[in-house]
Amino acid sequence: MLSSFWRRYLDGIPEYLARNYWWAYLSPRGVWFFDHHLIINLILFGQYRAILAEVMRRYVGTQPARTLQLSCAYGALTPTLALAPNTRELHVADIAAIQLTATRKKLHAVSRSAAMVRMNAETLAYASNSFDSVILFFLLHELPAAARERTLREAIRVLRPGGHLLIAEYAENRGHHPLHRFTPWRWTQERLEPFLHDFWHSELHAQIHRYAVQQGKVLHPVDATTLFGGLYRVMEYHA
Ligand SMILES: C[S@@+](CC[C@H](N)C(=O)[O-])C[C@H]1O[C@@H](n2cnc3c(N)ncnc32)[C@H](O)[C@@H]1O
C-alpha cells in the first residue's frame, strides 16, 4: 500500500518524479512546506541568496531576452527574473500543475506574469532556436541520466545562436569538499535524491559540449562560479 502511494501523483507526471519526489514537489503539503525561504536556505546551507544572486548577476548582463525557465523552483527565482529589466518575455515550463499554480501566485504578488506551461522538459514543444536565455535551477540532479540527457539536448535545441544558457547546480563530487567526505550527510542526501550520486559523478560540461556539437552548435563556456567551497556551481554558456 505505502509502496504505491506515489502512484496517485502520476497523472501525466514522469514516474521518476512521482515515485521519488512526490513529497517535495507534488503533494500540497510538500509544496506548502518547502516553498519558504528558511527551508530552502537550510537545505542549501544558507547559500540560497548567493546562488540566486550569481544567476541574476550573469543574467542581467545579457541582451533583452525571451527567456525560458526550465521548471519551477522554490524561492524567488521566477519573480526575480520577471522583474529583471532585460526580461522581455518570460516562459516557465514545468510538468507539475501544482508547481505552476504556486509560481503564478508568486508572480501575481509582484504584479508580473509569464507564459506558464505544463510541459515535460525532456520533450519541449518550442521551436528550435527560439529563446535568448534558458535557465535551469537545480533541475538536472533530480533527473535520471537518460532524462537529464534529453532535457539538456532540448535546452540546447531551443537556445538561439547568440543565446545564453545558465545552470545552477551541485558541483561535481570529486571527494574534496568536507561534506562529500562526510558519509552521514552524503548517505542521507543520496537516499533523498536518488539521482544525485550519478549527477555528482557525471561530466556535465563534456556532455553539454557533446550535445551541442551533435546539433551543429558550439556553446562557449564562461568561467563557472563555485559556491560554498565547491558544493554548488553556476555555469554559463554562450551559444
Ligand atoms: C527545478 S527542480 C527545483 C529544485 C530545487 N529544489 C528548487 O526548488 O530550487 C523541481 C521542479 O522540477 C520539476 N520537474 C521535474 N522533472 C521535470 C520534467 N521532466 N519536466 C518539467 N519539469 C520537471 C518539478 O515539477 C519541480 O517543480
mmCIF file of C-alpha atoms and ligand atoms in Angstrom:
data_model
loop_
_atom_site.group_PDB
_atom_site.id
_atom_site.type_symbol
_atom_site.label_atom_id
_atom_site.label_comp_id
_atom_site.label_asym_id
_atom_site.label_seq_id
_atom_site.Cartn_x
_atom_site.Cartn_y
_atom_site.Cartn_z
ATOM 1 C CA MET A 1 0.000 0.000 0.000
ATOM 2 C CA LEU A 2 2.608 2.533 1.129
ATOM 3 C CA SER A 3 4.980 1.444 -1.622
ATOM 4 C CA SER A 4 2.477 2.506 -4.289
ATOM 5 C CA PHE A 5 1.265 5.669 -2.510
ATOM 6 C CA TRP A 6 3.134 7.793 -5.028
ATOM 7 C CA ARG A 7 1.043 6.421 -7.934
ATOM 8 C CA ARG A 8 -1.782 8.816 -7.109
ATOM 9 C CA TYR A 9 0.508 11.615 -8.335
ATOM 10 C CA LEU A 10 1.270 10.054 -11.732
ATOM 11 C CA ASP A 11 -1.385 11.861 -13.797
ATOM 12 C CA GLY A 12 0.903 12.888 -16.662
ATOM 13 C CA ILE A 13 3.948 13.101 -14.389
ATOM 14 C CA PRO A 14 7.092 11.070 -15.236
ATOM 15 C CA GLU A 15 7.348 8.028 -12.983
ATOM 16 C CA TYR A 16 10.766 9.054 -11.604
ATOM 17 C CA LEU A 17 9.306 12.332 -10.384
ATOM 18 C CA ALA A 18 6.161 10.854 -8.823
ATOM 19 C CA ARG A 19 7.989 7.950 -7.215
ATOM 20 C CA ASN A 20 10.957 9.838 -5.782
ATOM 21 C CA TYR A 21 9.822 13.404 -5.311
ATOM 22 C CA TRP A 22 6.066 13.342 -4.670
ATOM 23 C CA TRP A 23 6.702 14.559 -1.121
ATOM 24 C CA ALA A 24 8.758 17.537 -2.277
ATOM 25 C CA TYR A 25 7.039 18.765 -5.455
ATOM 26 C CA LEU A 26 3.647 17.129 -5.954
ATOM 27 C CA SER A 27 1.898 16.881 -2.604
ATOM 28 C CA PRO A 28 0.139 20.103 -1.499
ATOM 29 C CA ARG A 29 1.676 19.788 1.969
ATOM 30 C CA GLY A 30 5.138 19.380 0.467
ATOM 31 C CA VAL A 31 4.719 22.473 -1.684
ATOM 32 C CA TRP A 32 3.423 24.448 1.292
ATOM 33 C CA PHE A 33 6.305 23.294 3.491
ATOM 34 C CA PHE A 34 9.253 23.619 1.128
ATOM 35 C CA ASP A 35 8.407 26.897 -0.563
ATOM 36 C CA HIS A 36 9.717 29.041 2.289
ATOM 37 C CA HIS A 37 12.960 30.936 2.233
ATOM 38 C CA LEU A 38 14.015 29.471 5.583
ATOM 39 C CA ILE A 39 13.572 25.870 4.419
ATOM 40 C CA ILE A 40 15.263 26.329 1.039
ATOM 41 C CA ASN A 41 18.086 28.204 2.664
ATOM 42 C CA LEU A 42 18.561 25.460 5.254
ATOM 43 C CA ILE A 43 18.689 22.811 2.518
ATOM 44 C CA LEU A 44 21.290 24.891 0.667
ATOM 45 C CA PHE A 45 23.398 25.595 3.779
ATOM 46 C CA GLY A 46 22.488 29.270 3.784
ATOM 47 C CA GLN A 47 23.620 29.712 0.171
ATOM 48 C CA TYR A 48 20.263 30.370 -1.489
ATOM 49 C CA ARG A 49 20.663 34.126 -1.837
ATOM 50 C CA ALA A 50 24.252 33.818 -3.043
ATOM 51 C CA ILE A 51 23.301 31.262 -5.717
ATOM 52 C CA LEU A 52 20.328 33.304 -6.873
ATOM 53 C CA ALA A 53 22.436 36.500 -6.901
ATOM 54 C CA GLU A 54 25.077 34.794 -9.041
ATOM 55 C CA VAL A 55 22.482 33.559 -11.530
ATOM 56 C CA MET A 56 20.972 37.039 -11.739
ATOM 57 C CA ARG A 57 24.356 38.771 -11.985
ATOM 58 C CA ARG A 58 25.034 36.732 -15.092
ATOM 59 C CA TYR A 59 21.500 37.022 -16.439
ATOM 60 C CA VAL A 60 21.119 40.808 -16.228
ATOM 61 C CA GLY A 61 24.308 41.276 -18.236
ATOM 62 C CA THR A 62 22.576 39.802 -21.286
ATOM 63 C CA GLN A 63 20.592 41.462 -24.050
ATOM 64 C CA PRO A 64 16.817 41.889 -23.618
ATOM 65 C CA ALA A 65 15.661 38.360 -23.618
ATOM 66 C CA ARG A 66 12.956 35.911 -24.478
ATOM 67 C CA THR A 67 13.670 33.699 -21.504
ATOM 68 C CA LEU A 68 12.809 30.114 -20.669
ATOM 69 C CA GLN A 69 12.961 28.958 -17.053
ATOM 70 C CA LEU A 70 13.027 25.215 -17.386
ATOM 71 C CA SER A 71 10.921 24.013 -14.453
ATOM 72 C CA CYS A 72 9.640 25.974 -11.493
ATOM 73 C CA ALA A 73 11.857 26.396 -8.456
ATOM 74 C CA TYR A 74 11.036 27.124 -4.873
ATOM 75 C CA GLY A 75 12.015 30.595 -3.717
ATOM 76 C CA ALA A 76 12.301 33.826 -5.634
ATOM 77 C CA LEU A 77 13.840 32.895 -8.989
ATOM 78 C CA THR A 78 10.740 33.384 -11.142
ATOM 79 C CA PRO A 79 9.618 36.748 -9.705
ATOM 80 C CA THR A 80 13.220 37.957 -9.794
ATOM 81 C CA LEU A 81 13.523 37.012 -13.458
ATOM 82 C CA ALA A 82 10.150 38.601 -14.189
ATOM 83 C CA LEU A 83 11.279 41.875 -12.591
ATOM 84 C CA ALA A 84 14.680 41.946 -14.297
ATOM 85 C CA PRO A 85 14.947 44.877 -16.731
ATOM 86 C CA ASN A 86 16.218 42.686 -19.563
ATOM 87 C CA THR A 87 13.386 40.147 -19.428
ATOM 88 C CA ARG A 88 11.281 40.807 -22.485
ATOM 89 C CA GLU A 89 9.150 37.657 -22.368
ATOM 90 C CA LEU A 90 9.316 35.022 -19.628
ATOM 91 C CA HIS A 91 8.238 31.414 -20.164
ATOM 92 C CA VAL A 92 8.126 28.879 -17.336
ATOM 93 C CA ALA A 93 7.688 25.206 -18.245
ATOM 94 C CA ASP A 94 7.047 22.583 -15.594
ATOM 95 C CA ILE A 95 5.415 19.171 -15.672
ATOM 96 C CA ALA A 96 3.541 19.650 -12.378
ATOM 97 C CA ALA A 97 0.359 21.746 -12.369
ATOM 98 C CA ILE A 98 0.667 22.391 -8.620
ATOM 99 C CA GLN A 99 4.093 23.965 -9.155
ATOM 100 C CA LEU A 100 2.819 26.203 -11.929
ATOM 101 C CA THR A 101 -0.028 27.368 -9.695
ATOM 102 C CA ALA A 102 2.371 28.200 -6.852
ATOM 103 C CA THR A 103 4.683 30.083 -9.212
ATOM 104 C CA ARG A 104 1.794 32.011 -10.753
ATOM 105 C CA LYS A 105 0.865 33.257 -7.255
ATOM 106 C CA LYS A 106 4.417 34.489 -6.680
ATOM 107 C CA LEU A 107 4.305 36.400 -9.959
ATOM 108 C CA HIS A 108 0.931 37.857 -9.072
ATOM 109 C CA ALA A 109 2.414 39.131 -5.793
ATOM 110 C CA VAL A 110 4.935 41.232 -7.742
ATOM 111 C CA SER A 111 2.379 42.246 -10.387
ATOM 112 C CA ARG A 112 4.101 40.323 -13.147
ATOM 113 C CA SER A 113 3.052 37.464 -15.368
ATOM 114 C CA ALA A 114 4.700 34.827 -17.509
ATOM 115 C CA ALA A 115 3.688 32.234 -20.042
ATOM 116 C CA MET A 116 3.250 29.245 -17.746
ATOM 117 C CA VAL A 117 3.021 25.906 -19.489
ATOM 118 C CA ARG A 118 2.693 22.344 -18.319
ATOM 119 C CA MET A 119 5.368 20.620 -20.323
ATOM 120 C CA ASN A 120 7.958 17.902 -19.940
ATOM 121 C CA ALA A 121 11.472 19.347 -20.099
ATOM 122 C CA GLU A 122 12.543 16.203 -21.971
ATOM 123 C CA THR A 123 10.321 16.991 -24.965
ATOM 124 C CA LEU A 124 9.800 20.723 -25.283
ATOM 125 C CA ALA A 125 7.062 21.939 -27.595
ATOM 126 C CA TYR A 126 9.047 25.038 -28.562
ATOM 127 C CA ALA A 127 10.669 25.795 -31.889
ATOM 128 C CA SER A 128 14.398 25.309 -32.202
ATOM 129 C CA ASN A 129 16.481 28.468 -31.648
ATOM 130 C CA SER A 130 13.531 30.308 -30.103
ATOM 131 C CA PHE A 131 14.960 31.560 -26.771
ATOM 132 C CA ASP A 132 17.683 34.080 -25.924
ATOM 133 C CA SER A 133 18.120 32.675 -22.427
ATOM 134 C CA VAL A 134 17.473 29.244 -20.948
ATOM 135 C CA ILE A 135 17.809 28.790 -17.183
ATOM 136 C CA LEU A 136 17.953 25.519 -15.252
ATOM 137 C CA PHE A 137 17.943 25.957 -11.493
ATOM 138 C CA PHE A 138 18.712 22.742 -9.589
ATOM 139 C CA LEU A 139 16.737 20.583 -12.000
ATOM 140 C CA LEU A 140 19.391 18.341 -13.548
ATOM 141 C CA HIS A 141 20.472 16.482 -10.418
ATOM 142 C CA GLU A 142 16.874 15.418 -9.858
ATOM 143 C CA LEU A 143 16.616 13.628 -13.187
ATOM 144 C CA PRO A 144 17.716 10.090 -14.066
ATOM 145 C CA ALA A 145 20.615 10.072 -16.532
ATOM 146 C CA ALA A 146 18.501 9.442 -19.653
ATOM 147 C CA ALA A 147 16.005 12.180 -18.739
ATOM 148 C CA ARG A 148 18.887 14.513 -17.926
ATOM 149 C CA GLU A 149 20.385 13.923 -21.344
ATOM 150 C CA ARG A 150 17.080 14.565 -23.122
ATOM 151 C CA THR A 151 16.499 17.721 -21.055
ATOM 152 C CA LEU A 152 19.954 19.103 -21.816
ATOM 153 C CA ARG A 153 19.534 18.322 -25.520
ATOM 154 C CA GLU A 154 16.211 20.163 -25.511
ATOM 155 C CA ALA A 155 17.611 23.158 -23.627
ATOM 156 C CA ILE A 156 20.362 23.432 -26.237
ATOM 157 C CA ARG A 157 17.953 22.935 -29.149
ATOM 158 C CA VAL A 158 15.655 25.800 -28.150
ATOM 159 C CA LEU A 159 18.561 28.172 -27.457
ATOM 160 C CA ARG A 160 19.144 30.530 -30.375
ATOM 161 C CA PRO A 161 22.613 31.285 -31.729
ATOM 162 C CA GLY A 162 23.943 34.165 -29.642
ATOM 163 C CA GLY A 163 21.802 32.969 -26.727
ATOM 164 C CA HIS A 164 22.780 32.197 -23.212
ATOM 165 C CA LEU A 165 22.437 29.062 -21.065
ATOM 166 C CA LEU A 166 22.601 29.331 -17.255
ATOM 167 C CA ILE A 167 22.733 26.351 -14.922
ATOM 168 C CA ALA A 168 22.746 26.461 -11.106
ATOM 169 C CA GLU A 169 23.549 23.067 -9.642
ATOM 170 C CA TYR A 170 25.549 20.924 -7.301
ATOM 171 C CA ALA A 171 29.194 20.883 -8.308
ATOM 172 C CA GLU A 172 30.902 17.620 -9.189
ATOM 173 C CA ASN A 173 31.769 15.372 -6.284
ATOM 174 C CA ARG A 174 35.462 14.624 -6.516
ATOM 175 C CA GLY A 175 35.663 13.827 -2.817
ATOM 176 C CA HIS A 176 37.367 17.136 -1.967
ATOM 177 C CA HIS A 177 34.588 19.009 -0.192
ATOM 178 C CA PRO A 178 34.279 18.156 3.524
ATOM 179 C CA LEU A 179 30.588 17.377 3.022
ATOM 180 C CA HIS A 180 31.396 14.961 0.187
ATOM 181 C CA ARG A 181 33.591 13.107 2.646
ATOM 182 C CA PHE A 182 31.047 13.270 5.464
ATOM 183 C CA THR A 183 29.333 9.912 4.996
ATOM 184 C CA PRO A 184 26.151 10.533 7.064
ATOM 185 C CA TRP A 185 25.310 13.640 5.029
ATOM 186 C CA ARG A 186 26.260 12.066 1.718
ATOM 187 C CA TRP A 187 24.320 8.894 2.507
ATOM 188 C CA THR A 188 21.193 10.819 3.525
ATOM 189 C CA GLN A 189 21.392 13.116 0.532
ATOM 190 C CA GLU A 190 21.747 10.225 -1.888
ATOM 191 C CA ARG A 191 18.732 8.459 -0.332
ATOM 192 C CA LEU A 192 16.560 11.560 -0.571
ATOM 193 C CA GLU A 193 17.824 12.408 -4.055
ATOM 194 C CA PRO A 194 18.339 9.079 -5.806
ATOM 195 C CA PHE A 195 19.894 10.508 -8.998
ATOM 196 C CA LEU A 196 22.314 12.804 -7.210
ATOM 197 C CA HIS A 197 25.095 10.227 -6.982
ATOM 198 C CA ASP A 198 25.113 9.757 -10.734
ATOM 199 C CA PHE A 199 24.922 13.515 -11.312
ATOM 200 C CA TRP A 200 27.778 14.216 -8.879
ATOM 201 C CA HIS A 201 29.998 11.849 -10.815
ATOM 202 C CA SER A 202 28.938 12.833 -14.325
ATOM 203 C CA GLU A 203 30.873 15.068 -16.690
ATOM 204 C CA LEU A 204 28.256 17.768 -17.164
ATOM 205 C CA HIS A 205 30.487 20.156 -19.059
ATOM 206 C CA ALA A 206 31.625 17.461 -21.514
ATOM 207 C CA GLN A 207 28.031 16.329 -22.018
ATOM 208 C CA ILE A 208 26.833 19.853 -22.809
ATOM 209 C CA HIS A 209 29.660 20.301 -25.285
ATOM 210 C CA ARG A 210 28.909 16.960 -26.978
ATOM 211 C CA TYR A 211 25.144 17.510 -27.243
ATOM 212 C CA ALA A 212 25.696 20.975 -28.687
ATOM 213 C CA VAL A 213 28.160 19.736 -31.310
ATOM 214 C CA GLN A 214 25.717 16.979 -32.294
ATOM 215 C CA GLN A 215 23.167 19.714 -33.037
ATOM 216 C CA GLY A 216 25.677 21.708 -35.055
ATOM 217 C CA LYS A 217 26.053 24.285 -32.276
ATOM 218 C CA VAL A 218 29.016 25.473 -30.285
ATOM 219 C CA LEU A 219 28.444 26.512 -26.688
ATOM 220 C CA HIS A 220 31.249 28.671 -25.330
ATOM 221 C CA PRO A 221 31.665 28.267 -21.563
ATOM 222 C CA VAL A 222 32.163 31.340 -19.407
ATOM 223 C CA ASP A 223 34.111 30.695 -16.202
ATOM 224 C CA ALA A 224 31.812 28.930 -13.745
ATOM 225 C CA THR A 225 31.401 30.216 -10.204
ATOM 226 C CA THR A 226 31.674 27.751 -7.372
ATOM 227 C CA LEU A 227 29.987 28.486 -4.071
ATOM 228 C CA PHE A 228 30.250 27.198 -0.528
ATOM 229 C CA GLY A 229 33.721 25.793 -1.050
ATOM 230 C CA GLY A 230 32.751 23.963 -4.230
ATOM 231 C CA LEU A 231 29.499 22.302 -3.175
ATOM 232 C CA TYR A 232 27.480 24.356 -5.669
ATOM 233 C CA ARG A 233 28.206 25.962 -9.019
ATOM 234 C CA VAL A 234 26.706 28.361 -11.513
ATOM 235 C CA MET A 235 27.612 27.553 -15.120
ATOM 236 C CA GLU A 236 27.174 29.827 -18.100
ATOM 237 C CA TYR A 237 27.406 29.164 -21.838
ATOM 238 C CA HIS A 238 27.078 31.441 -24.827
ATOM 239 C CA ALA A 239 25.729 29.871 -27.996
HETATM 240 C C1 LIG B 1 13.767 22.676 -10.711
HETATM 241 S S1 LIG B 1 13.593 21.452 -9.607
HETATM 242 C C2 LIG B 1 13.781 22.586 -8.294
HETATM 243 C C3 LIG B 1 14.807 22.168 -7.369
HETATM 244 C C4 LIG B 1 15.099 22.965 -6.168
HETATM 245 N N1 LIG B 1 14.872 22.122 -5.034
HETATM 246 C C5 LIG B 1 14.379 24.269 -6.069
HETATM 247 O O1 LIG B 1 13.185 24.344 -5.816
HETATM 248 O O2 LIG B 1 15.026 25.292 -6.276
HETATM 249 C C6 LIG B 1 11.982 20.879 -9.245
HETATM 250 C C7 LIG B 1 10.919 21.177 -10.282
HETATM 251 O O3 LIG B 1 11.214 20.453 -11.448
HETATM 252 C C8 LIG B 1 10.007 19.960 -11.999
HETATM 253 N N2 LIG B 1 10.335 18.860 -12.890
HETATM 254 C C9 LIG B 1 10.939 17.698 -12.584
HETATM 255 N N3 LIG B 1 11.068 16.918 -13.674
HETATM 256 C C10 LIG B 1 10.561 17.634 -14.713
HETATM 257 C C11 LIG B 1 10.425 17.400 -16.103
HETATM 258 N N4 LIG B 1 10.832 16.266 -16.660
HETATM 259 N N5 LIG B 1 9.861 18.354 -16.855
HETATM 260 C C12 LIG B 1 9.435 19.514 -16.311
HETATM 261 N N6 LIG B 1 9.528 19.797 -15.006
HETATM 262 C C13 LIG B 1 10.088 18.867 -14.212
HETATM 263 C C14 LIG B 1 9.179 19.592 -10.784
HETATM 264 O O4 LIG B 1 7.817 19.526 -11.075
HETATM 265 C C15 LIG B 1 9.526 20.718 -9.832
HETATM 266 O O5 LIG B 1 8.649 21.803 -9.973
#
